[in-house]
Coordinates of C-alpha atoms in Angstrom, one line a residue:
X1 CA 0.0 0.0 0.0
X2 CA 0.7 3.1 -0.8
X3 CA 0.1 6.6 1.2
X4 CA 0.1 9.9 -1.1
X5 CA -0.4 13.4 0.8
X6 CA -0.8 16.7 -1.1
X7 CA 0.1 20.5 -0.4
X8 CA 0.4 23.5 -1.7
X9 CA -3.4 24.4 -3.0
X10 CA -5.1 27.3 -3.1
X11 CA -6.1 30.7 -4.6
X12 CA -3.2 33.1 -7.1
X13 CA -4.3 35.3 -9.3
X14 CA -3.7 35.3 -12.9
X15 CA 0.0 34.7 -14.2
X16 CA 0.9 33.9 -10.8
X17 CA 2.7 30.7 -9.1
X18 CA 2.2 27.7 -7.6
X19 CA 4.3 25.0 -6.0
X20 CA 2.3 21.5 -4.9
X21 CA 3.7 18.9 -3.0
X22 CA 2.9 15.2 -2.9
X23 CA 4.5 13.0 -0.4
X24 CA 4.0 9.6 -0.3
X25 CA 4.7 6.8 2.5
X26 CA 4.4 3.1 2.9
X27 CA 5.4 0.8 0.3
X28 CA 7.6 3.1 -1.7
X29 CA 10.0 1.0 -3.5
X30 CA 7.1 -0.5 -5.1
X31 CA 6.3 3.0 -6.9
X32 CA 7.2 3.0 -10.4
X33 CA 6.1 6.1 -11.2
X34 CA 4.7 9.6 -9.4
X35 CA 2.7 12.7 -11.1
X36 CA -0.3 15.1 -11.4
X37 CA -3.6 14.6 -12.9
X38 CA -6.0 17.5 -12.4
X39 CA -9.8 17.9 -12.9
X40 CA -11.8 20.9 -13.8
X41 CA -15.7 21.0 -12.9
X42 CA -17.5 19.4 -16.0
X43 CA -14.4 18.0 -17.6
X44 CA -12.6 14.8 -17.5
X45 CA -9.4 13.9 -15.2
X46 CA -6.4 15.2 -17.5
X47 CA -2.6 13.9 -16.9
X48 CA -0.6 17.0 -16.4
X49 CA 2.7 16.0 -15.4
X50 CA 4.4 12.5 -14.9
X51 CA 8.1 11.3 -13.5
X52 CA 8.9 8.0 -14.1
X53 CA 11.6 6.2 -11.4
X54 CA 14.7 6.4 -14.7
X55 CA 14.2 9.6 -14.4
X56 CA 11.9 10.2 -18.0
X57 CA 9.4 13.2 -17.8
X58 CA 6.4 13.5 -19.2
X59 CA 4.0 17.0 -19.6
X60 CA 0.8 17.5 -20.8
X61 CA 0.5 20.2 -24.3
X62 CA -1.4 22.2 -22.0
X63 CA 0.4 23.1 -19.4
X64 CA 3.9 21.9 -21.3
X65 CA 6.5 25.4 -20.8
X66 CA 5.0 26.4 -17.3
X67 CA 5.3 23.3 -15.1
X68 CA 8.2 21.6 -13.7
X69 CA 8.2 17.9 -12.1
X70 CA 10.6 17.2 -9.6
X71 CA 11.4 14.8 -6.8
X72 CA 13.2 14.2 -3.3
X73 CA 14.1 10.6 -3.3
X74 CA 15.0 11.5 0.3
X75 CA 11.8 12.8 1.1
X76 CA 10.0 10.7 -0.6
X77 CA 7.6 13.5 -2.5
X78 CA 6.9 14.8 -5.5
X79 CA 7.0 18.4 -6.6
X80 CA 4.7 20.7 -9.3
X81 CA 6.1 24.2 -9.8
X82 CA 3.1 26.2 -11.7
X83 CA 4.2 29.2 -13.3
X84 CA 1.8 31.7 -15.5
X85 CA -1.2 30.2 -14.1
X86 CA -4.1 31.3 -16.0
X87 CA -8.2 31.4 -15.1
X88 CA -8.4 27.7 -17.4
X89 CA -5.9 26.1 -14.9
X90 CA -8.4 26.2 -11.7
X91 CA -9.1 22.5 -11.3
X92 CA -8.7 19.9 -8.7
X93 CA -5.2 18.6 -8.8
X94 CA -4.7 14.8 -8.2
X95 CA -1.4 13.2 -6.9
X96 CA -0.9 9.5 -8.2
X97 CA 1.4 7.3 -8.1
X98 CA 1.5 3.6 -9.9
X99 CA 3.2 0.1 -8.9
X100 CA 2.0 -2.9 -9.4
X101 CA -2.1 -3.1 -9.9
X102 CA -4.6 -0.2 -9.3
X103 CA -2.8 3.5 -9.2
X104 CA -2.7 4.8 -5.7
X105 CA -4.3 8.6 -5.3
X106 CA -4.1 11.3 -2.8
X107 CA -7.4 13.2 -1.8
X108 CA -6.7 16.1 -3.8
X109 CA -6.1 19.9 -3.9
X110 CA -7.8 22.8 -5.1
X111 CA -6.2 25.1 -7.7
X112 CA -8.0 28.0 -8.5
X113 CA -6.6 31.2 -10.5
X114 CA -8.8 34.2 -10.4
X115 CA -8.6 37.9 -9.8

């Protein structure tokens, strides 16, 4: 099992930053791979960002130029720098993170960009 506990939600104005935070605990060598999937009301769950355990990186066209995946193998977590948010971006952002069988999920933060 594993445990994933997100951070760094909330409201920024337009153009504005954001940096979220996904730790996860429990069976971590098991993780294969860590990221961001967000969801915006009436739309469907979009991948936004994924890091791979070799190190490969993966961004969504959307968002591709203004978000950076990183990680702390020592903390175990997962970082999203958001730069030039803009009003489209508000959403729900999901951390995930896959092994072997069903993805593991955190619970979720709000991101919403508004003046």
């Amino acid at each position: 099992q594993v445990q994933l506990v997100e951070s760094g939600g909330g409201l920024v104005q337009p153009w504005g930053s954001l940096k979220l935070s996904c730790a996860a605990s429990g069976s971590i060598a098991s993780i294969f791979a860590m990221g961001w999937y967000r969801q915006a009301p009436g739309k469907e769950r979009e991948l936004v960002a994924s890091i791979i355990k070799g190190g490969s990186i993966n961004y969504s066209d959307s968002m591709k130029g203004r978000i950076t995946i990183s990680r702390d193998n020592a903390k175990n977590t997962v970082y999203l720098q958001m730069n030039s948010l803009k009003p489209e971006d508000t959403a729900v952002y999901y951390c995930f993170a896959t092994a072997l069988g069903p993805a593991y999920w955190g619970q979720g933060t709000q991101v919403t960009v508004s003046s």
